[in-house]
Amino acid sequence: MSAAELCARLIRFDTSNYGEGRSAGEADLAAWLVGALERAGYAPQLVGPSPARASVVLRVPGTDPTLPAMLVHAHTDVVPVEPSQWTVPAFAGRISDGYVWGRGATDMKDMVAMTLATLLSWAKTGTRPRRDIVVLFVADEESGGEHGALWLVRNRPELFAGVQFAIGESGGDATELVAADGRTVRCYPIATGERGTLHLRLRASGDPGHASRPHPGHALERLIAACHRINTHEWPLRLTDTVRGYIETIDRALGNEPELDTEAGVLAAIDRLGPAGEVAAATIRCTATTTVMNAGMTVNVIPGNAEALVDVRCLPGTEDEAVETLRGLIGDGIAWEFVDRQSPVSAPHPSPWFDAMRDAIIAHDPDAVVPPVCMGGGTDAKAFAALGIAGYGFAPLTADPEGRRPAGTHGADERTPVASIDGGQRILEEFLTRV
Ligand SMILES: [Zn+2]
């Protein structure tokens, strides 16, 4: 089976993750992966907090035991679907019109399939990697990893012995851009960092009262004011080396000379990047926004308690600054705490590992432009960072020759071009064999 056909097969396991442990689980898919690997002569293990939430782990021994090991991780769960929004069945694993269709086609059963295809190809040709490669098909990424990556890091750290770096979700996929002179530029950003995730709960309390005689500074009024200060705060520009490298590399490839010493210059350069500018725009500063508010029972009663949840994303190197800023914005008289605090992560660049990923891409696409990129959100890489593992986002996909694009991530009609998956698998195999 090709990588694309494997991806379609994996989609037929409904591994929807409803969060808070309310999931059918990844067990059937994990068992299928174990069977496929065992038939190829590997010795995978099922690991996890319960049989239903099983992950699959496998260490492929390298030929040079002096080299540090690496980890390849890809999650097996998917976000739930709203079937009425789809024009194809979400779990049929259909291949048509040049696409693999279904939940997980982009996020991220494509990478699970490419990794599995590489292992099966190695088994057929008797190939071994240079260094030990730990392969992890991991459960529960979509609701935070408590039953997956975090559990493994806390309970089975010995599985990652000797691992110095990892590749995982997001990055290495081709975006086609058009230069000012009409040339097509194919850009494959590799993630070398992720913003941190800070989730805050704010609580205000005060005297309840009659709404016809509102007393100033009641709990809900103060909470609304604090959330408004957070939502409207203008966070300063913080151009990290990664984001600078991303903007400079692409803008130059498009034939421009970026001027990044002023905010206006940065914004102008991001504008020139077209579709590649979106991720840059999300990673030049911290962001914070209120997402949940709870207060009150009925319209004529001023509540004595009010609560809000705030989602904050901070760049590598800015976490302490962001927390101090938030403290000031929240102000006195409102209690607050972190309900989740995952620090930003970054991996070395330049580095021999980054170079090996870039070389594998260039071996298949000599004109490729390969910048580093910082991800706006988060992945399991944060969990593995706790073990000192540097995480890169590298799940390569090549450009479809007829211009099809992956689509529908976390939405409807999720799909990835067949050619992109099969091309991506060749890059991945090249990288994992040579690194
Ligand atoms: Zn994902």
XYZ file of C-alpha atoms and ligand atoms in Angstrom:
436
model
C 0.000 0.000 0.000
C 1.189 3.513 -0.756
C 1.364 6.084 2.033
C -1.826 7.707 0.702
C -3.644 4.349 0.718
C -2.415 3.701 4.262
C -3.723 7.129 5.270
C -7.152 6.259 3.856
C -7.076 2.982 5.785
C -6.235 4.752 9.072
C -9.069 7.252 8.581
C -11.542 4.330 8.707
C -10.841 4.014 12.435
C -12.980 6.629 14.169
C -10.592 7.947 16.815
C -12.603 11.093 17.642
C -11.386 12.752 20.814
C -14.236 14.437 22.702
C -11.979 15.617 25.513
C -12.147 15.118 29.244
C -11.653 11.389 28.750
C -14.997 11.016 26.920
C -13.491 9.293 23.890
C -14.062 5.895 22.353
C -10.312 5.718 22.211
C -7.479 4.966 19.898
C -7.285 1.241 20.796
C -8.542 -0.302 17.540
C -6.211 1.808 15.434
C -3.308 1.079 17.790
C -3.969 -2.673 17.536
C -4.075 -2.449 13.739
C -0.735 -0.581 13.680
C 0.819 -3.187 15.972
C -0.366 -5.972 13.633
C 1.049 -4.241 10.553
C 4.402 -3.633 12.264
C 4.650 -7.167 13.658
C 3.973 -8.679 10.233
C 6.917 -6.593 8.952
C 9.174 -8.033 11.643
C 9.148 -5.180 14.184
C 8.457 -5.497 17.913
C 6.125 -2.600 18.794
C 4.603 -2.132 22.269
C 1.188 -0.865 23.321
C 1.572 1.717 26.073
C -0.771 4.091 27.882
C -2.862 4.696 30.991
C -5.608 2.268 29.874
C -6.153 -0.188 26.992
C -8.687 2.179 25.393
C -6.180 5.026 25.180
C -3.273 2.983 23.842
C -0.316 4.494 22.056
C 2.144 2.456 19.986
C 5.881 2.749 20.533
C 8.743 1.129 18.678
C 12.516 1.609 18.839
C 14.288 0.901 15.543
C 17.954 0.241 16.362
C 20.444 2.320 14.400
C 23.689 1.089 12.853
C 25.813 3.608 14.800
C 25.173 3.321 18.560
C 27.349 6.373 19.260
C 24.790 8.717 17.660
C 22.051 10.242 19.840
C 18.608 8.789 19.256
C 15.686 10.670 17.737
C 11.931 10.490 18.165
C 9.248 10.561 15.471
C 5.820 11.258 16.972
C 2.425 11.484 15.311
C -0.940 11.493 17.044
C -3.633 8.941 16.229
C -6.667 10.797 17.621
C -8.721 13.317 15.638
C -11.157 16.072 16.509
C -14.883 15.200 16.283
C -16.921 15.924 13.147
C -20.247 17.580 12.448
C -21.484 15.106 9.788
C -24.069 17.555 8.401
C -21.244 19.867 7.312
C -19.505 17.205 5.214
C -20.170 16.273 1.576
C -18.392 12.895 2.021
C -18.570 10.446 4.946
C -15.890 11.575 7.391
C -14.633 8.101 8.292
C -14.953 6.271 4.950
C -11.325 6.867 3.980
C -12.264 7.660 0.401
C -9.687 8.348 -2.328
C -11.102 10.377 -5.218
C -10.351 13.437 -7.351
C -6.685 13.209 -6.368
C -7.384 13.511 -2.642
C -7.522 11.303 0.427
C -10.741 12.415 2.167
C -11.746 12.165 5.786
C -11.151 13.270 9.352
C -7.431 13.032 10.023
C -6.310 13.381 6.382
C -4.359 16.533 7.319
C -4.259 16.233 11.126
C -2.468 13.935 11.238
C -3.078 10.446 9.953
C -1.137 11.509 6.860
C 2.025 11.632 8.986
C 1.142 8.377 10.773
C 0.793 6.780 7.324
C 4.018 8.261 5.960
C 5.941 7.030 9.000
C 4.376 3.562 8.797
C 5.096 3.406 5.045
C 8.741 4.250 5.754
C 9.006 1.467 8.342
C 7.398 -1.031 5.957
C 9.719 0.078 3.147
C 12.769 -0.387 5.415
C 11.559 -3.861 6.372
C 11.249 -4.821 2.714
C 14.750 -3.598 1.761
C 16.487 -4.496 5.032
C 17.375 -0.835 5.635
C 18.354 0.385 9.089
C 18.678 4.020 10.124
C 22.052 5.381 11.294
C 20.783 6.299 14.763
C 18.152 4.710 17.002
C 14.752 6.003 15.979
C 11.917 5.846 18.479
C 8.578 5.876 16.646
C 5.537 6.884 18.683
C 1.965 6.805 17.392
C 0.437 8.656 20.295
C -3.103 9.024 21.663
C -4.901 12.092 22.986
C -3.051 15.017 21.416
C -6.211 16.888 20.548
C -7.350 17.287 24.125
C -3.990 18.027 25.673
C -2.125 14.740 25.958
C -3.064 13.693 29.517
C -3.788 10.187 28.160
C -0.971 10.333 25.621
C 2.269 12.330 25.462
C 2.081 13.794 28.973
C 1.281 10.393 30.479
C 4.201 8.758 28.639
C 6.647 11.475 29.647
C 5.602 11.171 33.310
C 5.255 7.398 33.513
C 7.474 5.840 30.838
C 10.444 8.205 30.349
C 12.744 5.215 29.774
C 11.129 4.764 26.356
C 12.895 7.976 25.290
C 16.359 7.119 26.666
C 19.100 8.813 24.678
C 16.682 10.836 22.534
C 18.017 14.334 21.802
C 15.589 15.611 19.230
C 12.222 14.862 17.713
C 10.149 15.517 14.655
C 6.388 15.824 14.850
C 3.315 17.766 13.914
C 3.229 20.749 11.525
C 5.976 21.865 9.221
C 7.745 20.681 6.105
C 4.669 21.030 3.903
C 4.901 22.955 0.662
C 3.214 26.302 0.067
C 3.423 27.748 -3.429
C 3.934 31.511 -3.608
C 4.159 33.791 -6.626
C 7.111 36.198 -6.761
C 6.759 39.741 -8.057
C 8.296 38.652 -11.374
C 5.806 35.789 -11.754
C 8.112 32.935 -10.664
C 6.586 30.230 -8.469
C 8.419 29.815 -5.157
C 7.848 26.615 -3.214
C 8.355 27.143 0.460
C 8.637 24.302 3.051
C 8.840 25.874 6.530
C 10.203 23.621 9.302
C 8.923 24.465 12.780
C 11.689 25.271 15.261
C 9.469 26.804 17.935
C 5.972 27.048 19.358
C 4.311 29.812 21.295
C 3.480 28.948 24.882
C -0.077 28.371 26.050
C -1.236 30.155 29.195
C -4.843 29.565 30.196
C -6.048 31.799 33.009
C -9.120 31.707 35.227
C -10.192 35.070 36.651
C -12.634 35.344 39.562
C -14.277 38.448 40.933
C -16.528 38.488 43.960
C -18.455 41.164 45.820
C -21.812 41.999 47.272
C -24.846 40.780 45.325
C -27.703 43.219 45.003
C -30.823 44.461 43.268
C -30.228 45.345 39.640
C -32.495 48.394 39.903
C -29.982 49.975 42.299
C -26.575 48.892 40.921
C -23.710 49.475 43.298
C -20.503 50.616 41.629
C -17.643 48.158 41.281
C -19.710 44.999 41.649
C -18.095 41.682 40.778
C -19.267 41.352 37.191
C -18.503 44.975 36.359
C -14.906 44.590 37.569
C -14.476 41.295 35.727
C -15.758 42.768 32.469
C -13.362 45.696 32.853
C -10.378 43.407 33.447
C -11.253 41.211 30.449
C -11.714 44.293 28.310
C -8.249 45.532 29.299
C -6.792 42.134 28.350
C -8.670 41.880 25.054
C -7.733 45.356 23.864
C -4.127 45.424 25.060
C -1.705 46.178 22.239
C 1.087 43.693 22.743
C 4.489 44.949 21.601
C 6.250 43.538 18.576
C 8.759 40.854 19.610
C 10.644 39.568 16.591
C 12.289 36.289 17.630
C 15.198 34.903 15.592
C 12.909 32.218 14.188
C 10.258 34.639 12.994
C 12.897 37.000 11.619
C 14.473 34.078 9.746
C 11.080 33.039 8.402
C 10.176 36.471 7.073
C 13.652 37.215 5.679
C 14.103 33.875 3.925
C 10.755 33.946 2.157
C 10.721 37.641 1.329
C 14.198 37.381 -0.236
C 13.148 34.289 -2.209
C 10.280 36.373 -3.569
C 12.839 38.939 -4.797
C 12.455 41.574 -2.074
C 14.869 43.032 0.463
C 13.045 43.119 3.807
C 13.676 45.900 6.282
C 12.841 44.427 9.689
C 14.171 47.040 12.110
C 10.866 48.873 12.351
C 7.341 47.631 12.976
C 6.197 49.188 9.687
C 8.944 47.306 7.833
C 7.953 44.017 9.475
C 4.271 44.494 8.657
C 5.059 45.452 5.048
C 7.210 42.336 4.634
C 4.501 40.100 6.123
C 2.045 41.612 3.670
C 4.295 40.659 0.745
C 4.398 37.012 1.895
C 0.794 36.408 0.826
C -0.598 33.162 2.269
C 2.754 32.540 4.030
C 2.249 35.788 5.946
C -0.584 34.451 8.118
C 1.621 32.389 10.394
C 4.110 35.260 10.669
C 1.348 37.672 11.637
C 0.313 35.309 14.449
C 3.833 35.007 15.834
C 5.265 38.532 15.972
C 3.662 39.242 19.337
C 1.781 37.654 22.202
C -1.992 37.395 21.978
C -4.628 37.213 24.704
C -8.380 36.938 24.528
C -11.288 36.103 26.814
C -13.121 32.997 25.654
C -15.508 32.058 28.497
C -17.508 34.131 30.987
C -19.839 32.828 33.662
C -21.903 34.988 35.966
C -25.456 35.701 36.994
C -28.703 33.736 37.251
C -31.405 36.160 36.282
C -31.656 39.615 34.846
C -32.675 41.604 37.925
C -30.022 40.240 40.301
C -26.458 41.520 40.462
C -24.335 38.395 40.978
C -21.890 38.111 43.830
C -19.443 36.036 41.780
C -18.183 36.161 38.216
C -15.616 34.032 36.433
C -13.782 34.195 33.083
C -11.300 32.087 31.138
C -8.599 33.766 29.074
C -6.416 32.193 26.374
C -2.909 33.659 26.154
C -0.192 32.663 23.692
C 3.327 33.920 24.311
C 6.463 33.747 22.196
C 9.676 31.979 23.183
C 11.602 34.271 25.516
C 8.592 36.406 26.470
C 6.746 34.287 29.048
C 7.804 36.210 32.179
C 7.121 39.521 30.454
C 3.679 38.306 29.382
C 2.772 37.153 32.897
C 3.825 40.513 34.381
C 1.792 42.357 31.745
C -1.261 40.226 32.507
C -0.852 40.819 36.240
C -0.982 44.550 35.568
C -3.951 44.288 33.207
C -5.977 42.168 35.642
C -5.242 44.596 38.455
C -6.150 44.402 42.130
C -9.275 42.855 43.538
C -9.559 39.993 41.071
C -8.257 36.541 41.942
C -6.598 34.614 39.150
C -4.727 31.392 38.520
C -3.327 29.333 35.683
C -5.610 26.462 34.682
C -2.957 25.403 32.157
C 0.559 26.686 31.712
C 2.713 25.256 28.950
C 5.840 27.268 28.308
C 6.921 28.138 24.776
C 9.473 25.771 23.240
C 12.193 26.191 20.665
C 14.697 23.915 18.946
C 18.162 24.865 17.696
C 18.468 26.542 14.314
C 20.859 26.418 12.584
C 21.580 22.823 13.548
C 22.722 19.623 11.824
C 19.200 18.268 12.300
C 17.549 21.212 10.614
C 20.103 20.876 7.800
C 19.270 17.174 7.386
C 15.558 17.972 7.027
C 16.292 20.756 4.559
C 18.633 18.497 2.544
C 15.958 15.792 2.311
C 13.480 18.345 0.959
C 16.003 19.765 -1.513
C 16.910 16.270 -2.741
C 13.324 16.025 -4.003
C 12.739 19.671 -4.901
C 16.031 21.408 -5.766
C 14.376 24.855 -5.863
C 12.737 24.517 -2.443
C 12.972 27.400 0.020
C 13.241 26.068 3.595
C 12.823 28.679 6.365
C 12.386 28.050 10.102
C 8.920 28.844 11.436
C 7.382 29.408 14.856
C 3.971 27.809 15.358
C 1.206 29.963 16.737
C -0.390 27.133 18.738
C 0.907 24.043 20.432
C 1.597 20.347 19.864
C 2.903 17.360 21.808
C 6.416 18.775 21.290
C 5.860 20.722 24.523
C 5.387 17.497 26.486
C 8.597 15.969 25.136
C 10.514 19.186 25.826
C 10.173 18.287 29.522
C 12.596 15.421 28.827
C 15.074 17.809 27.202
C 14.056 16.720 23.692
C 14.321 19.487 21.083
C 11.194 19.335 18.934
C 10.956 20.187 15.268
C 7.703 20.332 13.339
C 8.389 18.235 10.257
C 5.615 16.258 8.569
C 6.564 16.868 4.939
C 4.059 17.175 2.114
C 5.025 18.025 -1.462
C 3.100 20.382 -3.725
C 0.401 18.695 -5.820
C 1.317 19.006 -9.525
C -2.248 20.124 -10.323
C -2.437 22.664 -7.528
C -4.591 20.775 -5.033
C -4.079 21.890 -1.429
C -4.694 20.198 1.928
C -7.935 21.570 3.398
C -10.520 21.175 6.126
C -8.270 20.807 9.183
C -10.603 20.720 12.235
C -13.397 21.652 9.799
C -15.436 19.857 7.122
C -14.328 17.835 4.075
C -10.817 17.395 5.441
C -8.535 16.203 2.638
C -4.928 15.973 1.505
C -3.728 15.453 -2.065
C -2.607 11.877 -2.785
C 0.516 13.170 -4.552
C 1.447 15.339 -1.552
C 1.334 12.394 0.858
C 3.284 10.057 -1.421
C 5.841 12.794 -2.190
C 6.073 13.676 1.492
C 6.704 10.041 2.368
C 9.717 9.960 0.008
C 11.167 13.037 1.739
C 10.512 11.536 5.177
C 12.146 8.224 4.230
C 15.164 10.042 2.813
C 15.517 12.060 6.011
C 15.014 9.186 8.449
C 17.439 6.956 6.522
C 20.215 9.553 6.330
C 19.922 11.615 9.516
Zn -2.935 17.593 15.226
